[in-house]
């Protein structure tokens, strides 16, 4: 089983828009976690309000994600962090896909798909049998992206608690 080390570059791929190349890498600590927080605050506050659970995770991702054996992936174009996603272990062989963000200036280039596919591959390498997520029906592009890789809509009661009031779309994927 391959392990991803913090800060390790995973892939460099051409963007769908053909502008530059996007590098997907495993996030380390410090500045990487600042980029993770800023990218998430940017999209969350555009559509919603930051919730207590957001603050808890974004203010301490080292403890809430990395220390639990989770991963944070960052996407970079031309030296700028433009996207992120987290993979959080939530029990034996079950992971939450969380905190996926792509900066508005980088949307439409396939970065979200690349981050999502990297997460799916990493989850498989980590022995995951299923992934789940919570989203919101306002985020039509995100929901469509999740559906396009096989996530299916399920009742909230079938998933572990997520503690986000804005979540009204619940999905899982069997690996």
Short mmCIF file of N, CA and C in Angstrom, two decimals:
data_model
loop_
_atom_site.label_atom_id
_atom_site.label_comp_id
_atom_site.label_asym_id
_atom_site.label_seq_id
_atom_site.Cartn_x
_atom_site.Cartn_y
_atom_site.Cartn_z
N UNK A 1 0.84 -1.17 0.00
CA UNK A 1 0.00 0.00 0.00
C UNK A 1 0.89 1.24 0.00
N UNK A 2 0.68 2.15 -0.93
CA UNK A 2 1.44 3.39 -0.99
C UNK A 2 0.92 4.36 0.04
N UNK A 3 1.85 5.06 0.67
CA UNK A 3 1.40 6.08 1.63
C UNK A 3 1.80 7.44 1.09
N UNK A 4 0.94 8.40 1.36
CA UNK A 4 1.22 9.76 0.93
C UNK A 4 1.77 10.51 2.11
N UNK A 5 2.93 11.12 1.93
CA UNK A 5 3.52 11.92 2.99
C UNK A 5 3.05 13.36 2.88
N UNK A 6 3.02 14.04 4.00
CA UNK A 6 2.61 15.44 3.99
C UNK A 6 3.50 16.22 3.04
N UNK A 7 2.89 17.08 2.24
CA UNK A 7 3.62 17.92 1.31
C UNK A 7 4.06 17.23 0.04
N UNK A 8 3.79 15.95 -0.08
CA UNK A 8 4.23 15.18 -1.25
C UNK A 8 3.40 15.54 -2.47
N UNK A 9 4.09 15.84 -3.58
CA UNK A 9 3.39 16.10 -4.83
C UNK A 9 2.88 14.77 -5.37
N UNK A 10 1.63 14.76 -5.77
CA UNK A 10 1.01 13.52 -6.22
C UNK A 10 0.90 13.46 -7.72
N UNK A 11 0.48 14.55 -8.33
CA UNK A 11 0.28 14.55 -9.77
C UNK A 11 0.31 15.96 -10.30
N UNK A 12 0.81 16.11 -11.50
CA UNK A 12 0.72 17.37 -12.21
C UNK A 12 -0.03 17.08 -13.49
N UNK A 13 -1.14 17.76 -13.69
CA UNK A 13 -2.02 17.49 -14.82
C UNK A 13 -2.40 18.78 -15.51
N UNK A 14 -2.70 18.71 -16.79
CA UNK A 14 -3.21 19.88 -17.51
C UNK A 14 -4.62 20.14 -17.05
N UNK A 15 -4.97 21.41 -16.91
CA UNK A 15 -6.34 21.75 -16.57
C UNK A 15 -7.22 21.57 -17.78
N UNK A 16 -8.51 21.38 -17.54
CA UNK A 16 -9.47 21.23 -18.63
C UNK A 16 -9.49 22.47 -19.50
N UNK A 17 -9.24 23.64 -18.89
CA UNK A 17 -9.22 24.89 -19.64
C UNK A 17 -7.94 25.09 -20.41
N UNK A 18 -6.95 24.21 -20.20
CA UNK A 18 -5.69 24.31 -20.92
C UNK A 18 -4.79 25.42 -20.41
N UNK A 19 -5.15 26.08 -19.34
CA UNK A 19 -4.36 27.18 -18.81
C UNK A 19 -3.48 26.64 -17.70
N UNK A 20 -2.18 26.55 -17.96
CA UNK A 20 -1.27 26.05 -16.95
C UNK A 20 -1.52 24.60 -16.61
N UNK A 21 -0.81 24.13 -15.61
CA UNK A 21 -0.98 22.77 -15.12
C UNK A 21 -1.38 22.85 -13.67
N UNK A 22 -2.18 21.91 -13.25
CA UNK A 22 -2.58 21.85 -11.84
C UNK A 22 -1.78 20.75 -11.17
N UNK A 23 -1.24 21.07 -10.02
CA UNK A 23 -0.51 20.11 -9.21
C UNK A 23 -1.38 19.75 -8.02
N UNK A 24 -1.62 18.47 -7.84
CA UNK A 24 -2.36 17.98 -6.67
C UNK A 24 -1.34 17.40 -5.72
N UNK A 25 -1.37 17.87 -4.48
CA UNK A 25 -0.40 17.36 -3.51
C UNK A 25 -1.03 17.20 -2.15
N UNK A 26 -0.43 16.34 -1.37
CA UNK A 26 -0.85 16.13 0.01
C UNK A 26 -0.38 17.33 0.83
N UNK A 27 -1.26 17.90 1.61
CA UNK A 27 -0.93 19.08 2.39
C UNK A 27 -0.12 18.72 3.62
N UNK A 28 0.80 19.61 3.95
CA UNK A 28 1.54 19.50 5.20
C UNK A 28 0.89 20.40 6.23
N UNK A 29 1.66 20.89 7.13
CA UNK A 29 1.12 21.76 8.19
C UNK A 29 1.42 23.22 7.87
N UNK A 30 1.11 24.12 8.76
CA UNK A 30 1.45 25.53 8.61
C UNK A 30 0.73 26.21 7.47
N UNK A 31 1.51 26.71 6.50
CA UNK A 31 0.94 27.46 5.38
C UNK A 31 -0.09 26.66 4.60
N UNK A 32 0.13 25.35 4.47
CA UNK A 32 -0.84 24.51 3.76
C UNK A 32 -2.19 24.55 4.47
N UNK A 33 -2.18 24.50 5.78
CA UNK A 33 -3.44 24.53 6.53
C UNK A 33 -4.08 25.91 6.49
N UNK A 34 -3.27 26.95 6.36
CA UNK A 34 -3.82 28.30 6.19
C UNK A 34 -4.54 28.38 4.85
N UNK A 35 -3.93 27.85 3.79
CA UNK A 35 -4.58 27.85 2.47
C UNK A 35 -5.88 27.05 2.52
N UNK A 36 -5.86 25.93 3.20
CA UNK A 36 -7.06 25.09 3.36
C UNK A 36 -8.18 25.89 4.02
N UNK A 37 -7.85 26.61 5.09
CA UNK A 37 -8.85 27.42 5.81
C UNK A 37 -9.37 28.55 4.93
N UNK A 38 -8.48 29.28 4.28
CA UNK A 38 -8.88 30.43 3.46
C UNK A 38 -9.77 29.99 2.30
N UNK A 39 -9.40 28.92 1.60
CA UNK A 39 -10.21 28.43 0.48
C UNK A 39 -11.61 28.03 0.94
N UNK A 40 -11.70 27.38 2.08
CA UNK A 40 -13.01 26.97 2.59
C UNK A 40 -13.84 28.15 3.08
N UNK A 41 -13.21 29.06 3.79
CA UNK A 41 -13.95 30.24 4.25
C UNK A 41 -14.50 31.03 3.06
N UNK A 42 -13.72 31.07 1.98
CA UNK A 42 -14.13 31.81 0.77
C UNK A 42 -15.45 31.26 0.22
N UNK A 43 -15.54 29.95 0.03
CA UNK A 43 -16.78 29.42 -0.57
C UNK A 43 -17.93 29.37 0.43
N UNK A 44 -17.62 29.01 1.67
CA UNK A 44 -18.70 28.90 2.65
C UNK A 44 -19.39 30.24 2.85
N UNK A 45 -18.61 31.31 3.04
CA UNK A 45 -19.21 32.61 3.30
C UNK A 45 -19.86 33.22 2.06
N UNK A 46 -19.54 32.70 0.89
CA UNK A 46 -20.22 33.17 -0.33
C UNK A 46 -21.68 32.70 -0.34
N UNK A 47 -21.93 31.49 0.15
CA UNK A 47 -23.27 30.89 0.09
C UNK A 47 -23.98 30.79 1.44
N UNK A 48 -23.22 30.68 2.51
CA UNK A 48 -23.77 30.37 3.83
C UNK A 48 -23.03 31.18 4.90
N UNK A 49 -23.30 30.85 6.14
CA UNK A 49 -22.53 31.39 7.26
C UNK A 49 -21.63 30.28 7.79
N UNK A 50 -20.48 30.67 8.31
CA UNK A 50 -19.62 29.68 8.96
C UNK A 50 -20.35 29.14 10.19
N UNK A 51 -20.34 27.83 10.32
CA UNK A 51 -21.00 27.17 11.44
C UNK A 51 -19.95 26.77 12.48
N UNK A 52 -20.38 26.46 13.70
CA UNK A 52 -19.43 26.04 14.73
C UNK A 52 -18.53 24.89 14.27
N UNK A 53 -19.09 23.91 13.58
CA UNK A 53 -18.29 22.77 13.11
C UNK A 53 -17.24 23.22 12.09
N UNK A 54 -17.59 24.19 11.22
CA UNK A 54 -16.61 24.74 10.28
C UNK A 54 -15.43 25.33 11.04
N UNK A 55 -15.74 26.17 12.01
CA UNK A 55 -14.67 26.83 12.79
C UNK A 55 -13.80 25.80 13.50
N UNK A 56 -14.44 24.79 14.06
CA UNK A 56 -13.71 23.74 14.78
C UNK A 56 -12.69 23.05 13.86
N UNK A 57 -13.12 22.67 12.68
CA UNK A 57 -12.25 21.95 11.74
C UNK A 57 -11.24 22.89 11.09
N UNK A 58 -11.69 24.05 10.63
CA UNK A 58 -10.80 24.96 9.90
C UNK A 58 -9.76 25.63 10.79
N UNK A 59 -10.07 25.81 12.06
CA UNK A 59 -9.10 26.43 12.97
C UNK A 59 -8.09 25.43 13.52
N UNK A 60 -8.35 24.14 13.34
CA UNK A 60 -7.42 23.13 13.85
C UNK A 60 -7.45 21.86 13.00
N UNK A 61 -7.14 21.98 11.70
CA UNK A 61 -7.19 20.80 10.84
C UNK A 61 -6.14 19.74 11.19
N UNK A 62 -5.05 20.18 11.81
CA UNK A 62 -4.04 19.19 12.21
C UNK A 62 -4.64 18.19 13.19
N UNK A 63 -5.39 18.68 14.17
CA UNK A 63 -6.01 17.80 15.17
C UNK A 63 -7.25 17.11 14.62
N UNK A 64 -8.10 17.84 13.93
CA UNK A 64 -9.41 17.33 13.51
C UNK A 64 -9.33 16.43 12.27
N UNK A 65 -8.24 16.53 11.50
CA UNK A 65 -8.13 15.72 10.28
C UNK A 65 -6.84 14.89 10.30
N UNK A 66 -5.69 15.56 10.30
CA UNK A 66 -4.41 14.86 10.14
C UNK A 66 -4.11 13.91 11.30
N UNK A 67 -4.35 14.34 12.54
CA UNK A 67 -4.04 13.49 13.70
C UNK A 67 -4.92 12.24 13.75
N UNK A 68 -6.05 12.28 13.07
CA UNK A 68 -6.95 11.13 13.02
C UNK A 68 -6.60 10.18 11.87
N UNK A 69 -5.50 10.49 11.16
CA UNK A 69 -5.11 9.66 10.03
C UNK A 69 -5.72 10.12 8.72
N UNK A 70 -6.30 11.30 8.71
CA UNK A 70 -6.92 11.83 7.50
C UNK A 70 -5.91 12.52 6.60
N UNK A 71 -6.40 12.99 5.50
CA UNK A 71 -5.57 13.67 4.50
C UNK A 71 -6.24 14.97 4.08
N UNK A 72 -5.42 15.94 3.73
CA UNK A 72 -5.87 17.15 3.06
C UNK A 72 -5.07 17.24 1.78
N UNK A 73 -5.76 17.46 0.68
CA UNK A 73 -5.10 17.62 -0.61
C UNK A 73 -5.31 19.05 -1.08
N UNK A 74 -4.25 19.60 -1.69
CA UNK A 74 -4.31 20.95 -2.25
C UNK A 74 -4.04 20.89 -3.74
N UNK A 75 -4.73 21.76 -4.47
CA UNK A 75 -4.48 21.92 -5.90
C UNK A 75 -3.82 23.27 -6.10
N UNK A 76 -2.79 23.30 -6.93
CA UNK A 76 -2.03 24.52 -7.15
C UNK A 76 -1.87 24.76 -8.65
N UNK A 77 -2.05 26.00 -9.04
CA UNK A 77 -1.75 26.43 -10.41
C UNK A 77 -0.79 27.60 -10.31
N UNK A 78 0.32 27.51 -11.02
CA UNK A 78 1.31 28.60 -11.06
C UNK A 78 1.67 29.10 -9.66
N UNK A 79 1.90 28.17 -8.73
CA UNK A 79 2.34 28.53 -7.40
C UNK A 79 1.25 29.02 -6.46
N UNK A 80 0.00 29.03 -6.91
CA UNK A 80 -1.10 29.51 -6.08
C UNK A 80 -2.03 28.36 -5.73
N UNK A 81 -2.37 28.25 -4.43
CA UNK A 81 -3.32 27.23 -3.99
C UNK A 81 -4.72 27.65 -4.45
N UNK A 82 -5.37 26.78 -5.24
CA UNK A 82 -6.68 27.13 -5.82
C UNK A 82 -7.78 26.14 -5.45
N UNK A 83 -7.44 25.06 -4.78
CA UNK A 83 -8.46 24.08 -4.42
C UNK A 83 -7.98 23.18 -3.30
N UNK A 84 -8.95 22.55 -2.64
CA UNK A 84 -8.59 21.64 -1.55
C UNK A 84 -9.74 20.67 -1.29
N UNK A 85 -9.42 19.62 -0.58
CA UNK A 85 -10.41 18.64 -0.13
C UNK A 85 -9.80 17.85 1.02
N UNK A 86 -10.65 17.37 1.91
CA UNK A 86 -10.18 16.57 3.05
C UNK A 86 -10.84 15.19 3.02
N UNK A 87 -10.09 14.23 3.48
CA UNK A 87 -10.55 12.85 3.62
C UNK A 87 -10.36 12.50 5.09
N UNK A 88 -11.47 12.23 5.79
CA UNK A 88 -11.42 12.07 7.25
C UNK A 88 -11.93 10.68 7.64
N UNK A 89 -11.09 9.85 8.31
CA UNK A 89 -11.56 8.55 8.78
C UNK A 89 -12.66 8.74 9.83
N UNK A 90 -13.76 7.99 9.65
CA UNK A 90 -14.91 8.14 10.56
C UNK A 90 -15.31 6.81 11.18
N UNK A 91 -14.48 5.84 11.06
CA UNK A 91 -14.77 4.51 11.58
C UNK A 91 -14.04 3.51 10.71
N UNK A 92 -14.19 2.26 11.04
CA UNK A 92 -13.50 1.23 10.28
C UNK A 92 -13.97 1.22 8.83
N UNK A 93 -13.05 1.50 7.93
CA UNK A 93 -13.28 1.46 6.47
C UNK A 93 -14.29 2.49 5.98
N UNK A 94 -14.60 3.52 6.79
CA UNK A 94 -15.55 4.56 6.41
C UNK A 94 -14.86 5.92 6.53
N UNK A 95 -14.97 6.72 5.47
CA UNK A 95 -14.34 8.04 5.45
C UNK A 95 -15.35 9.09 5.02
N UNK A 96 -15.18 10.29 5.56
CA UNK A 96 -15.97 11.44 5.13
C UNK A 96 -15.16 12.25 4.14
N UNK A 97 -15.77 12.59 3.02
CA UNK A 97 -15.20 13.54 2.07
C UNK A 97 -15.70 14.90 2.51
N UNK A 98 -14.79 15.81 2.81
CA UNK A 98 -15.20 17.05 3.45
C UNK A 98 -14.37 18.22 2.97
N UNK A 99 -14.92 19.41 3.15
CA UNK A 99 -14.21 20.67 2.93
C UNK A 99 -13.60 20.78 1.53
N UNK A 100 -14.38 20.39 0.53
CA UNK A 100 -13.92 20.53 -0.85
C UNK A 100 -14.19 21.95 -1.32
N UNK A 101 -13.17 22.59 -1.85
CA UNK A 101 -13.30 23.97 -2.31
C UNK A 101 -12.42 24.20 -3.52
N UNK A 102 -12.94 24.97 -4.47
CA UNK A 102 -12.15 25.46 -5.60
C UNK A 102 -12.42 26.95 -5.69
N UNK A 103 -11.36 27.72 -5.69
CA UNK A 103 -11.49 29.17 -5.75
C UNK A 103 -12.29 29.58 -6.99
N UNK A 104 -13.15 30.59 -6.87
CA UNK A 104 -13.95 31.03 -8.03
C UNK A 104 -13.09 31.35 -9.25
N UNK A 105 -11.89 31.88 -9.05
CA UNK A 105 -11.02 32.23 -10.19
C UNK A 105 -10.45 31.00 -10.90
N UNK A 106 -10.61 29.82 -10.29
CA UNK A 106 -10.07 28.59 -10.90
C UNK A 106 -11.15 27.58 -11.25
N UNK A 107 -12.41 27.96 -11.08
CA UNK A 107 -13.49 27.02 -11.37
C UNK A 107 -13.65 26.82 -12.87
N UNK A 108 -14.22 25.68 -13.24
CA UNK A 108 -14.45 25.37 -14.65
C UNK A 108 -13.24 24.80 -15.36
N UNK A 109 -12.21 24.44 -14.63
CA UNK A 109 -10.98 23.90 -15.22
C UNK A 109 -10.77 22.42 -14.88
N UNK A 110 -11.74 21.80 -14.24
CA UNK A 110 -11.62 20.38 -13.90
C UNK A 110 -10.86 20.12 -12.62
N UNK A 111 -10.56 21.16 -11.85
CA UNK A 111 -9.78 21.00 -10.63
C UNK A 111 -10.55 20.22 -9.57
N UNK A 112 -11.82 20.52 -9.42
CA UNK A 112 -12.64 19.79 -8.45
C UNK A 112 -12.67 18.31 -8.75
N UNK A 113 -12.80 17.96 -10.02
CA UNK A 113 -12.80 16.54 -10.41
C UNK A 113 -11.45 15.89 -10.08
N UNK A 114 -10.36 16.58 -10.37
CA UNK A 114 -9.03 16.03 -10.09
C UNK A 114 -8.84 15.82 -8.59
N UNK A 115 -9.27 16.78 -7.79
CA UNK A 115 -9.19 16.61 -6.33
C UNK A 115 -10.03 15.43 -5.86
N UNK A 116 -11.23 15.34 -6.39
CA UNK A 116 -12.13 14.25 -6.00
C UNK A 116 -11.55 12.90 -6.38
N UNK A 117 -11.04 12.77 -7.59
CA UNK A 117 -10.46 11.50 -8.03
C UNK A 117 -9.23 11.13 -7.20
N UNK A 118 -8.43 12.13 -6.82
CA UNK A 118 -7.28 11.86 -5.96
C UNK A 118 -7.74 11.32 -4.61
N UNK A 119 -8.81 11.92 -4.08
CA UNK A 119 -9.36 11.46 -2.80
C UNK A 119 -9.87 10.03 -2.89
N UNK A 120 -10.57 9.72 -3.97
CA UNK A 120 -11.09 8.36 -4.14
C UNK A 120 -9.95 7.35 -4.20
N UNK A 121 -8.89 7.68 -4.94
CA UNK A 121 -7.74 6.77 -5.04
C UNK A 121 -7.07 6.60 -3.67
N UNK A 122 -6.91 7.69 -2.95
CA UNK A 122 -6.28 7.62 -1.63
C UNK A 122 -7.14 6.82 -0.65
N UNK A 123 -8.45 7.03 -0.70
CA UNK A 123 -9.35 6.29 0.19
C UNK A 123 -9.22 4.79 -0.06
N UNK A 124 -9.16 4.40 -1.33
CA UNK A 124 -8.99 2.97 -1.65
C UNK A 124 -7.68 2.45 -1.09
N UNK A 125 -6.59 3.23 -1.27
CA UNK A 125 -5.28 2.82 -0.76
C UNK A 125 -5.29 2.69 0.76
N UNK A 126 -6.12 3.49 1.42
CA UNK A 126 -6.20 3.46 2.89
C UNK A 126 -7.16 2.38 3.39
N UNK A 127 -7.75 1.62 2.48
CA UNK A 127 -8.63 0.52 2.87
C UNK A 127 -10.08 0.88 3.06
N UNK A 128 -10.48 2.04 2.57
CA UNK A 128 -11.89 2.45 2.72
C UNK A 128 -12.80 1.55 1.91
N UNK A 129 -13.95 1.25 2.48
CA UNK A 129 -15.01 0.52 1.77
C UNK A 129 -16.12 1.47 1.35
N UNK A 130 -16.22 2.61 2.04
CA UNK A 130 -17.24 3.59 1.65
C UNK A 130 -16.83 4.99 2.06
N UNK A 131 -17.36 5.94 1.30
CA UNK A 131 -17.19 7.37 1.57
C UNK A 131 -18.57 7.98 1.71
N UNK A 132 -18.67 9.04 2.48
CA UNK A 132 -19.93 9.77 2.55
C UNK A 132 -19.65 11.25 2.59
N UNK A 133 -20.67 12.03 2.30
CA UNK A 133 -20.54 13.49 2.34
C UNK A 133 -21.89 14.13 2.57
N UNK A 134 -21.84 15.35 3.03
CA UNK A 134 -23.02 16.20 3.13
C UNK A 134 -22.78 17.42 2.28
N UNK A 135 -23.79 17.86 1.57
CA UNK A 135 -23.67 19.04 0.72
C UNK A 135 -24.96 19.85 0.84
N UNK A 136 -25.17 20.74 -0.10
CA UNK A 136 -26.38 21.55 -0.10
C UNK A 136 -26.91 21.64 -1.52
N UNK A 137 -28.22 21.62 -1.65
CA UNK A 137 -28.86 21.64 -2.96
C UNK A 137 -28.57 22.92 -3.75
N UNK A 138 -28.13 23.99 -3.08
CA UNK A 138 -27.72 25.21 -3.80
C UNK A 138 -26.46 24.97 -4.63
N UNK A 139 -25.66 23.99 -4.22
CA UNK A 139 -24.37 23.73 -4.85
C UNK A 139 -24.54 22.69 -5.95
N UNK A 140 -25.32 23.05 -6.96
CA UNK A 140 -25.68 22.10 -8.02
C UNK A 140 -24.47 21.51 -8.74
N UNK A 141 -23.47 22.33 -9.04
CA UNK A 141 -22.28 21.81 -9.73
C UNK A 141 -21.55 20.78 -8.88
N UNK A 142 -21.44 21.04 -7.59
CA UNK A 142 -20.76 20.09 -6.71
C UNK A 142 -21.54 18.78 -6.62
N UNK A 143 -22.85 18.88 -6.44
CA UNK A 143 -23.67 17.67 -6.35
C UNK A 143 -23.57 16.87 -7.64
N UNK A 144 -23.59 17.55 -8.78
CA UNK A 144 -23.46 16.86 -10.07
C UNK A 144 -22.10 16.17 -10.18
N UNK A 145 -21.05 16.83 -9.72
CA UNK A 145 -19.71 16.23 -9.74
C UNK A 145 -19.69 14.95 -8.92
N UNK A 146 -20.25 15.00 -7.73
CA UNK A 146 -20.28 13.79 -6.88
C UNK A 146 -21.07 12.67 -7.56
N UNK A 147 -22.20 13.00 -8.13
CA UNK A 147 -23.01 12.00 -8.85
C UNK A 147 -22.22 11.39 -10.01
N UNK A 148 -21.43 12.22 -10.70
CA UNK A 148 -20.72 11.76 -11.89
C UNK A 148 -19.65 10.71 -11.60
N UNK A 149 -19.18 10.64 -10.35
CA UNK A 149 -18.19 9.62 -9.99
C UNK A 149 -18.80 8.47 -9.20
N UNK A 150 -20.13 8.48 -9.07
CA UNK A 150 -20.80 7.33 -8.47
C UNK A 150 -21.44 7.53 -7.11
N UNK A 151 -21.30 8.70 -6.52
CA UNK A 151 -21.99 8.94 -5.25
C UNK A 151 -23.49 8.85 -5.49
N UNK A 152 -24.21 8.29 -4.51
CA UNK A 152 -25.66 8.20 -4.62
C UNK A 152 -26.31 8.92 -3.44
N UNK A 153 -27.48 9.44 -3.68
CA UNK A 153 -28.24 10.13 -2.64
C UNK A 153 -28.80 9.11 -1.66
N UNK A 154 -28.66 9.41 -0.37
CA UNK A 154 -29.17 8.53 0.68
C UNK A 154 -29.85 9.39 1.75
N UNK A 155 -30.73 8.78 2.55
CA UNK A 155 -31.31 9.52 3.68
C UNK A 155 -30.22 9.88 4.70
N UNK A 156 -30.37 11.02 5.31
CA UNK A 156 -29.40 11.48 6.31
C UNK A 156 -29.18 10.43 7.40
N UNK A 157 -30.22 9.73 7.79
CA UNK A 157 -30.14 8.75 8.87
C UNK A 157 -29.19 7.59 8.56
N UNK A 158 -28.87 7.37 7.28
CA UNK A 158 -27.97 6.27 6.91
C UNK A 158 -26.49 6.62 7.09
N UNK A 159 -26.20 7.88 7.42
CA UNK A 159 -24.81 8.33 7.51
C UNK A 159 -24.46 8.73 8.94
N UNK A 160 -23.16 8.71 9.25
CA UNK A 160 -22.75 9.24 10.56
C UNK A 160 -23.14 10.72 10.66
N UNK A 161 -23.34 11.23 11.86
CA UNK A 161 -23.72 12.65 12.02
C UNK A 161 -22.61 13.58 11.50
N UNK A 162 -23.04 14.66 10.85
CA UNK A 162 -22.07 15.62 10.29
C UNK A 162 -22.11 16.98 10.96
N UNK A 163 -23.18 17.31 11.63
CA UNK A 163 -23.28 18.56 12.40
C UNK A 163 -23.18 19.84 11.58
N UNK A 164 -23.72 19.82 10.37
CA UNK A 164 -23.79 21.03 9.55
C UNK A 164 -25.26 21.33 9.27
N UNK A 165 -25.75 22.46 9.75
CA UNK A 165 -27.15 22.84 9.53
C UNK A 165 -27.46 23.03 8.05
N UNK A 166 -26.47 23.47 7.26
CA UNK A 166 -26.71 23.75 5.84
C UNK A 166 -26.85 22.48 4.99
N UNK A 167 -26.41 21.34 5.51
CA UNK A 167 -26.45 20.10 4.73
C UNK A 167 -27.89 19.65 4.52
N UNK A 168 -28.28 19.58 3.24
CA UNK A 168 -29.61 19.04 2.90
C UNK A 168 -29.50 18.00 1.78
N UNK A 169 -28.26 17.68 1.39
CA UNK A 169 -27.98 16.62 0.42
C UNK A 169 -27.00 15.67 1.11
N UNK A 170 -27.35 14.39 1.11
CA UNK A 170 -26.52 13.38 1.77
C UNK A 170 -26.22 12.29 0.76
N UNK A 171 -24.93 11.92 0.65
CA UNK A 171 -24.52 10.99 -0.40
C UNK A 171 -23.50 10.00 0.16
N UNK A 172 -23.46 8.82 -0.47
CA UNK A 172 -22.40 7.88 -0.16
C UNK A 172 -21.94 7.18 -1.42
N UNK A 173 -20.78 6.56 -1.29
CA UNK A 173 -20.17 5.83 -2.40
C UNK A 173 -19.53 4.59 -1.84
N UNK A 174 -19.91 3.44 -2.36
CA UNK A 174 -19.28 2.17 -1.98
C UNK A 174 -18.08 1.97 -2.89
N UNK A 175 -16.93 1.67 -2.29
CA UNK A 175 -15.70 1.49 -3.07
C UNK A 175 -15.42 0.02 -3.32
#
